[in-house]
Short mmCIF file of C-alpha atoms and ligand atoms in Angstrom, two decimals:
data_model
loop_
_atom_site.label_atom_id
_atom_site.label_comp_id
_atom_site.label_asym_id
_atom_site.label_seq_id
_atom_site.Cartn_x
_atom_site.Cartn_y
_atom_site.Cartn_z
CA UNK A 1 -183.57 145.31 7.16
CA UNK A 2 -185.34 144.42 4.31
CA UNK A 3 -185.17 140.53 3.22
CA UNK A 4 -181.44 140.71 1.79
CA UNK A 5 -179.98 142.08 4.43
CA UNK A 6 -181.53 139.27 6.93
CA UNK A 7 -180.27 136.60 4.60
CA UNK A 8 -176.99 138.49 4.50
CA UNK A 9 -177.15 138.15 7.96
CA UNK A 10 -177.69 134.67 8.60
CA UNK A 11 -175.26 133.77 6.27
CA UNK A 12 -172.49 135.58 7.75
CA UNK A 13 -173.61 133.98 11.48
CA UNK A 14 -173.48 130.40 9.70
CA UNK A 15 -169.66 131.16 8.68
CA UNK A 16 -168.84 132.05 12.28
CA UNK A 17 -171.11 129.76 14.79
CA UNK A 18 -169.45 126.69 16.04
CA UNK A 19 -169.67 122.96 14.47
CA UNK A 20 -171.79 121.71 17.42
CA UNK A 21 -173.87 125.03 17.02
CA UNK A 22 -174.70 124.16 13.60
CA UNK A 23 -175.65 120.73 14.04
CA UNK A 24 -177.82 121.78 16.96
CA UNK A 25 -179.67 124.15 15.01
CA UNK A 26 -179.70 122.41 11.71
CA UNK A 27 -181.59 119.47 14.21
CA UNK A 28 -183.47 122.55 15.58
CA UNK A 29 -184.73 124.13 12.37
CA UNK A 30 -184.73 121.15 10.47
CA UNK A 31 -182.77 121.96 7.58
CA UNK A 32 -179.73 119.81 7.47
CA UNK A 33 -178.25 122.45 4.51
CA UNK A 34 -176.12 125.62 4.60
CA UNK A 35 -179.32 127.38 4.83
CA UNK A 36 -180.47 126.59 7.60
CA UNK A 37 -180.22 130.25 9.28
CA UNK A 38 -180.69 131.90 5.93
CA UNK A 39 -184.06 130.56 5.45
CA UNK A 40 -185.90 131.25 8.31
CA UNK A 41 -184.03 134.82 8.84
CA UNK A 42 -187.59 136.90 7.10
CA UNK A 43 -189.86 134.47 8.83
CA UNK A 44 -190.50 137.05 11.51
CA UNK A 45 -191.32 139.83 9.05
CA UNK A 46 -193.87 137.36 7.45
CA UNK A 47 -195.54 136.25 10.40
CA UNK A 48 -195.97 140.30 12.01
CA UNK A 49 -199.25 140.95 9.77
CA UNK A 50 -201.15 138.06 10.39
CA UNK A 51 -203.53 137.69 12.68
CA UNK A 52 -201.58 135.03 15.25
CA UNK A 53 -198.34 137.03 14.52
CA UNK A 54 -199.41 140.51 15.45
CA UNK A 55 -198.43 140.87 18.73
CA UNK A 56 -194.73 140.53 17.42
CA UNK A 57 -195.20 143.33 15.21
CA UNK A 58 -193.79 145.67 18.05
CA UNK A 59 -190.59 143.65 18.53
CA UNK A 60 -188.84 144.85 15.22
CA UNK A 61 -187.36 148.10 16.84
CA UNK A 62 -186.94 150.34 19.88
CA UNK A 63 -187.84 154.00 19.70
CA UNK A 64 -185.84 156.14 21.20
CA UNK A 65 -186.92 159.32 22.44
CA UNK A 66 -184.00 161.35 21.28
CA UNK A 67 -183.42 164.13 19.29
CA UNK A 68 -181.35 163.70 16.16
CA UNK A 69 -178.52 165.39 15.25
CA UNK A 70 -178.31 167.42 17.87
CA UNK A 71 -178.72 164.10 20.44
CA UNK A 72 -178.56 160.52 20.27
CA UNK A 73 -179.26 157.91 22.97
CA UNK A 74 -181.43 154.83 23.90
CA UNK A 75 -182.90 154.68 27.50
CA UNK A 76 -184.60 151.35 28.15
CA UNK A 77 -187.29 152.61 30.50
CA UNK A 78 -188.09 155.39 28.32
CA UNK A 79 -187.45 153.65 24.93
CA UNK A 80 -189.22 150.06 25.81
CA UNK A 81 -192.75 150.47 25.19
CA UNK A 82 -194.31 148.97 28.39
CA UNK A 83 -197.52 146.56 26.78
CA UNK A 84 -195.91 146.05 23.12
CA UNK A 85 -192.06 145.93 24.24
CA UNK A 86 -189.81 146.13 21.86
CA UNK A 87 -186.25 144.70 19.93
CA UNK A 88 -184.11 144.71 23.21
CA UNK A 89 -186.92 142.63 25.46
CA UNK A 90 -187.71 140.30 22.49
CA UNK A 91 -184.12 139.38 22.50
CA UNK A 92 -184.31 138.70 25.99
CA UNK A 93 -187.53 136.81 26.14
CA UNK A 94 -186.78 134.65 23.06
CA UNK A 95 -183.03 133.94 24.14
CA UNK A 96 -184.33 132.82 27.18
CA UNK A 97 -187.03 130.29 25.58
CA UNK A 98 -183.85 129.30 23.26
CA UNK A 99 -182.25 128.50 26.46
CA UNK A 100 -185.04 126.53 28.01
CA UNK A 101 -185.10 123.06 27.22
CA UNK A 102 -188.55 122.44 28.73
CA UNK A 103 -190.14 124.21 26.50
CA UNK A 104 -191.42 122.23 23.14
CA UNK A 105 -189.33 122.13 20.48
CA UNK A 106 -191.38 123.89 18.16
CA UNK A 107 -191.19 126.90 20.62
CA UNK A 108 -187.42 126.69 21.17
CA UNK A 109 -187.52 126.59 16.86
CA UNK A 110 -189.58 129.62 16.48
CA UNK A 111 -187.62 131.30 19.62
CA UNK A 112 -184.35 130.73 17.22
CA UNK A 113 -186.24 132.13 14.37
CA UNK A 114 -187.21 135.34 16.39
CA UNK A 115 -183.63 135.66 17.66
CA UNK A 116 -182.30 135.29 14.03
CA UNK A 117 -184.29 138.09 12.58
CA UNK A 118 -183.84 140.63 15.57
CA UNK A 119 -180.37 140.35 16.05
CA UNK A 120 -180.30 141.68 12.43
CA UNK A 121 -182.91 144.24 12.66
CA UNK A 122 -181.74 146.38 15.89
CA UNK A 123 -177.95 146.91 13.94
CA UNK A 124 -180.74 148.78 11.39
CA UNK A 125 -180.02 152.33 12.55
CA UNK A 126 -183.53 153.83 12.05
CA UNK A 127 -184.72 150.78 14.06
CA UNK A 128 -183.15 152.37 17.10
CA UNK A 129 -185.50 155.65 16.50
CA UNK A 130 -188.64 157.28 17.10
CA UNK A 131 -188.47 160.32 14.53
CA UNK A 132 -191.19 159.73 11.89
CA UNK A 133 -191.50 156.01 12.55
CA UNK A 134 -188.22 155.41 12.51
CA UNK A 135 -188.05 157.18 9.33
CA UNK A 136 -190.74 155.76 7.60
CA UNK A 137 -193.19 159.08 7.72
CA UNK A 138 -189.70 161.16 5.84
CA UNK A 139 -190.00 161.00 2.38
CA UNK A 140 -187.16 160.95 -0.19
CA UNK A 141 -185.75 159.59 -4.12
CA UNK A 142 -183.51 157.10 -4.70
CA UNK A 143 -182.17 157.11 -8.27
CA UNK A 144 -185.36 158.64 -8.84
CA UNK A 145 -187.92 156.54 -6.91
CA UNK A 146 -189.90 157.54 -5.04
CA UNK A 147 -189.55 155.66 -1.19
CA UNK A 148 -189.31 156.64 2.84
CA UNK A 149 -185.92 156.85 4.41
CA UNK A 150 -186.89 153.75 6.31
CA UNK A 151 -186.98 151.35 3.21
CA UNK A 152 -183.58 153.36 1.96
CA UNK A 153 -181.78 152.18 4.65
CA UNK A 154 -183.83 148.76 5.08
CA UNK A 155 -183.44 147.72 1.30
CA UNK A 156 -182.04 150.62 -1.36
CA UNK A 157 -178.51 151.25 0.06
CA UNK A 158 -177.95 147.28 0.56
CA UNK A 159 -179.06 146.35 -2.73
CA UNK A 160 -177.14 149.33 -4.82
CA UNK A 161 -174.02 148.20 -3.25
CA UNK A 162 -173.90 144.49 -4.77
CA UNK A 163 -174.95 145.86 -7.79
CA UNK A 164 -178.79 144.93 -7.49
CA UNK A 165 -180.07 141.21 -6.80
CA UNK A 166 -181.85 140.64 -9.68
CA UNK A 167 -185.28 138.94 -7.64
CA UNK A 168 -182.41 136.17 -6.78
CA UNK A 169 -181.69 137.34 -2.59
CA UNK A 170 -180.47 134.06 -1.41
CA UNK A 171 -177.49 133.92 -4.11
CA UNK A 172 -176.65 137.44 -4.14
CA UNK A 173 -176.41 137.51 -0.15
CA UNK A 174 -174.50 134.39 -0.11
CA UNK A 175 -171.80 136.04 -2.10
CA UNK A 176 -172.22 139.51 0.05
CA UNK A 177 -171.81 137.17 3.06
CA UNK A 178 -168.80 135.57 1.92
CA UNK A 179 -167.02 138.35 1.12
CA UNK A 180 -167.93 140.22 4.60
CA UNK A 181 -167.13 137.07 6.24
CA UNK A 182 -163.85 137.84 4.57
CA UNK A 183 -163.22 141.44 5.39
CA UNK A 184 -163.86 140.29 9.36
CA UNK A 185 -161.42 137.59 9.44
CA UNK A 186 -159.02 139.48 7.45
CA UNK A 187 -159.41 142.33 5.33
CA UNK A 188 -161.10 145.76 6.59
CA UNK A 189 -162.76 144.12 9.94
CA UNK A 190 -160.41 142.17 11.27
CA UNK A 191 -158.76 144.32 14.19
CA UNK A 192 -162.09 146.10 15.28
CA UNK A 193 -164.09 142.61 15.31
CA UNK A 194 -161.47 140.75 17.32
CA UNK A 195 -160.62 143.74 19.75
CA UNK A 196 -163.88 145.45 20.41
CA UNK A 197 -167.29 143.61 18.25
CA UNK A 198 -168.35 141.51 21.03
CA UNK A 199 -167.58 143.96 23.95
CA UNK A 200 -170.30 143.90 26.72
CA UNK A 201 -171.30 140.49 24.94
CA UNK A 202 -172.89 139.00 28.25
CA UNK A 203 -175.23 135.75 27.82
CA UNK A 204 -176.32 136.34 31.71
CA UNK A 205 -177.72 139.66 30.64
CA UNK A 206 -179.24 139.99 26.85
CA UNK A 207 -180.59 143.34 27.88
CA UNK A 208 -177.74 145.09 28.60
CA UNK A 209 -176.29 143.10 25.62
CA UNK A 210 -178.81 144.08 23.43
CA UNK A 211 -178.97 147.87 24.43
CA UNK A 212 -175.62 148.16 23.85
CA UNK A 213 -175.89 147.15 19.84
CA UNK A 214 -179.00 149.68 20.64
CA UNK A 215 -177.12 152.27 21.92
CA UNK A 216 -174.23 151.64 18.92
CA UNK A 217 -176.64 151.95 16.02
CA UNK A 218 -178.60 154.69 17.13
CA UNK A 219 -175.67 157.30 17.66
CA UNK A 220 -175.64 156.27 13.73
CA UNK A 221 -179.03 158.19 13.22
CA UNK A 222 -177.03 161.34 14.77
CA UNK A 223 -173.83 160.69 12.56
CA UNK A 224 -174.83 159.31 9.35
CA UNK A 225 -178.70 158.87 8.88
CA UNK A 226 -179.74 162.03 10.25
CA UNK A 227 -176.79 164.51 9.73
CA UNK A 228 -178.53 167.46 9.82
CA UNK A 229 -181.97 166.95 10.81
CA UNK A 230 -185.22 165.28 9.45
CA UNK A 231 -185.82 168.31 8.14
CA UNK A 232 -183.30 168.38 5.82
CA UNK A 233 -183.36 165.15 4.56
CA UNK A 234 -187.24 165.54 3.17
CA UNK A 235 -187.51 165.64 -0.42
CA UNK A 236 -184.20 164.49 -1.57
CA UNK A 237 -182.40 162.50 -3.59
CA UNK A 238 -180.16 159.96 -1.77
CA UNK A 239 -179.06 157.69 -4.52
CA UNK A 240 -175.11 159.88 -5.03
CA UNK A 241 -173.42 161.69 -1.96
CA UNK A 242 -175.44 160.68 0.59
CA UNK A 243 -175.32 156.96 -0.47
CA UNK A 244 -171.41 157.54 -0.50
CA UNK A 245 -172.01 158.05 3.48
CA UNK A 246 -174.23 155.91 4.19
CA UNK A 247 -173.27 152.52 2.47
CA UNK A 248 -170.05 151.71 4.45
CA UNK A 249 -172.23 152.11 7.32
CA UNK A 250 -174.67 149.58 6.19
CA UNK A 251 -171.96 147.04 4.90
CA UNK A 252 -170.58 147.58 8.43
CA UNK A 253 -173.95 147.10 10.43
CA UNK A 254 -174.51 143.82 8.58
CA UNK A 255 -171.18 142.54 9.03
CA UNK A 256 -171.33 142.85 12.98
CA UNK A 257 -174.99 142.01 13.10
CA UNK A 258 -173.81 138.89 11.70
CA UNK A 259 -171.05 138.39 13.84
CA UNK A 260 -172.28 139.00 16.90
CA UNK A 261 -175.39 136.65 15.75
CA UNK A 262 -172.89 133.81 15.44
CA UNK A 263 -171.42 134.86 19.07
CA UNK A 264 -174.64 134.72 20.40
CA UNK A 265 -176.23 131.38 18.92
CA UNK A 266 -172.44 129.92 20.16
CA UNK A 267 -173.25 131.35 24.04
CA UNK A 268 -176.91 130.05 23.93
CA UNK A 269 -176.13 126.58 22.79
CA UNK A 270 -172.93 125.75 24.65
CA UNK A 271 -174.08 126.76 27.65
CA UNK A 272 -177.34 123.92 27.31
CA UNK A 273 -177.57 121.19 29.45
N1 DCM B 2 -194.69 127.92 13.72
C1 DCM B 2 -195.08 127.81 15.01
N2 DCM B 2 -196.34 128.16 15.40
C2 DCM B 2 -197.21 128.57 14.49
C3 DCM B 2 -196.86 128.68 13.15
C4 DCM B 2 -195.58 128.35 12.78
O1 DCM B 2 -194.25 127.45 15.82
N3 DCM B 2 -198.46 128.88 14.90
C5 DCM B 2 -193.32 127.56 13.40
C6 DCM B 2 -193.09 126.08 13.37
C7 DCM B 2 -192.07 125.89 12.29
C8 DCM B 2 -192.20 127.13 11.43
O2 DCM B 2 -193.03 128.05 12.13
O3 DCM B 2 -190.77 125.87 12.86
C9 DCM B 2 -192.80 126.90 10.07
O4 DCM B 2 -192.63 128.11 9.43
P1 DCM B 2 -192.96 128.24 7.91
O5 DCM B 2 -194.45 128.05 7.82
O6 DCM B 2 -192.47 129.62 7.55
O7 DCM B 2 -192.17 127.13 7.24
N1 DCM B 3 -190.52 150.43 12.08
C1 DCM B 3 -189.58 151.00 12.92
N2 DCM B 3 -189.95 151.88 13.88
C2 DCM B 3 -191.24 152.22 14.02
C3 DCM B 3 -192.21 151.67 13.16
C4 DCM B 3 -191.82 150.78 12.18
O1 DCM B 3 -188.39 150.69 12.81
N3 DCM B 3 -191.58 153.06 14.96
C5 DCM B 3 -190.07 149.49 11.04
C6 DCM B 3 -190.73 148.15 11.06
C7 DCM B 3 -190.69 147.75 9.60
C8 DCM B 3 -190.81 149.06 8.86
O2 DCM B 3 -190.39 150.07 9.80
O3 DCM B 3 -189.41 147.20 9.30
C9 DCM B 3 -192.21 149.35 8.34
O4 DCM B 3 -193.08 149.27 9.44
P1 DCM B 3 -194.67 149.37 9.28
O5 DCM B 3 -195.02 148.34 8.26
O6 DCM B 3 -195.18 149.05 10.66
O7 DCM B 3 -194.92 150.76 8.84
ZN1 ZN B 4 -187.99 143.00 11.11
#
């Protein structure tokens, strides 16, 4: 996701995670405010183009060898690239230095930091897929502009459906948070987050955790990203029918990525010590 959508995110995790989870982090991160997940949720995305930070650059996604629409599905062996890994072993390596109170604490911070960010970025669909860079070699409009299908589904869709954040992300996906945060305890989510959002949650194994969100937003590319090929999707405008489709997915991806965030910080820090 593009910055909103990580700040959406984090904000939606910091309405679910535990009291003692939020005072371990807040001591963690060192932000004693309601921000404290919010602000360090694009860290990751700044760090992956500077020198130190490049070897994270391959941990944003995992892509799958499939062949949308016709078939969908992530294989870790296959998928996982073996030297730069990839979204579902970063989760696993930086859970585990979460999890490791040997470690300094300014590795445990930046370990929180990485788990932050990539917990929202592998509920991205097209970061679950190999076809043109995960969409970023198809090129399409939206409302006229001129973008890849990556940054649609990264930034366009998100932003069109609060209305546009006006340079101001932290305000505008506080309110998008809060009102998700809503729809899952109450409204539209409630039933499907309670009965079946943290299914094959499993802090003893984050990669079968992690595949599984994987696995979910990839058959995504076959339903809703990808409906008919790459093919067909070059060259067109996605800003009316297609946006239709596609945003309740998004609003949908972000509300669970949050969620299941929240469910994760909760099983890494109660089960310290
Ligand atoms: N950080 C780190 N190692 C580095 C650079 C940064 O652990 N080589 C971490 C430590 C702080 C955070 O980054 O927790 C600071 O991030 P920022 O500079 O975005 O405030
Ligand atoms: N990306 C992806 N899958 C790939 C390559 C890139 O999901 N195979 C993502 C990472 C960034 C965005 O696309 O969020 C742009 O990547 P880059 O700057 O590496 O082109
Ligand atoms: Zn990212």
């Amino acid at each position: 996701w593009g910055g909103f959508g990580h700040i959406t995110v984090a904000y939606i995790a910091s309405n679910f995670v535990s009291d003692s989870t939020t005072s371990y982090l807040q001591t963690l991160l060192r932000n004693d405010t309601g921000d404290y997940l919010a602000g360090v949720a694009t860290w990751a995305d700044s760090i992956r183009y500077t020198k130190w930070g490049r070897f994270t650059s391959g941990f944003h996604f995992i892509d799958a060898h499939d062949n949308p629409p016709t078939y969908c599905g992530v294989d870790y062996d296959r998928d996982c690239k073996k030297e730069a890994g990839c979204v579902v072993s970063a989760l696993q390596n930086y859970t585990s230095q979460l999890l490791d109170t040997e470690l300094p604490l300014w590795r445990r911070a930046q370990a929180a930091k990485f788990v932050i960010h990539f917990i929202g970025d592998i509920h991205q669909p097209l970061h679950t897929e190999d076809v043109a860079r995960g969409g970023n070699g198809i090129h399409v409009t939206f409302e006229g502009k001129e973008l890849n299908l990556h940054h649609v589904w990264d930034t366009s869709i998100a932003e069109k459906l609060v209305g546009g954040i006006r340079r101001k992300p932290y305000p505008f996906a506080k309110k998008w948070a809060d009102e998700l945060t809503e729809e899952i305890k109450s409204g539209k989510y409630a039933a499907e987050s309670k009965s079946g959002w943290l299914r094959g949650t499993n802090i003893t194994d984050p990669i079968a955790t992690a595949l599984g969100w994987a696995v979910e937003g990839n058959a995504l590319v076959c339903t809703t990203v990808l409906p008919e090929g790459a093919e067909a999707i070059e060259g067109q405008e996605l800003g009316t029918d297609y946006y239709e489709k596609a945003a309740p997915v998004v609003e949908e991806q972000v509300a669970k990525a949050g969620f299941r965030l929240a469910a994760w910080l909760d099983l890494i820090i109660s089960s310290l010590k």
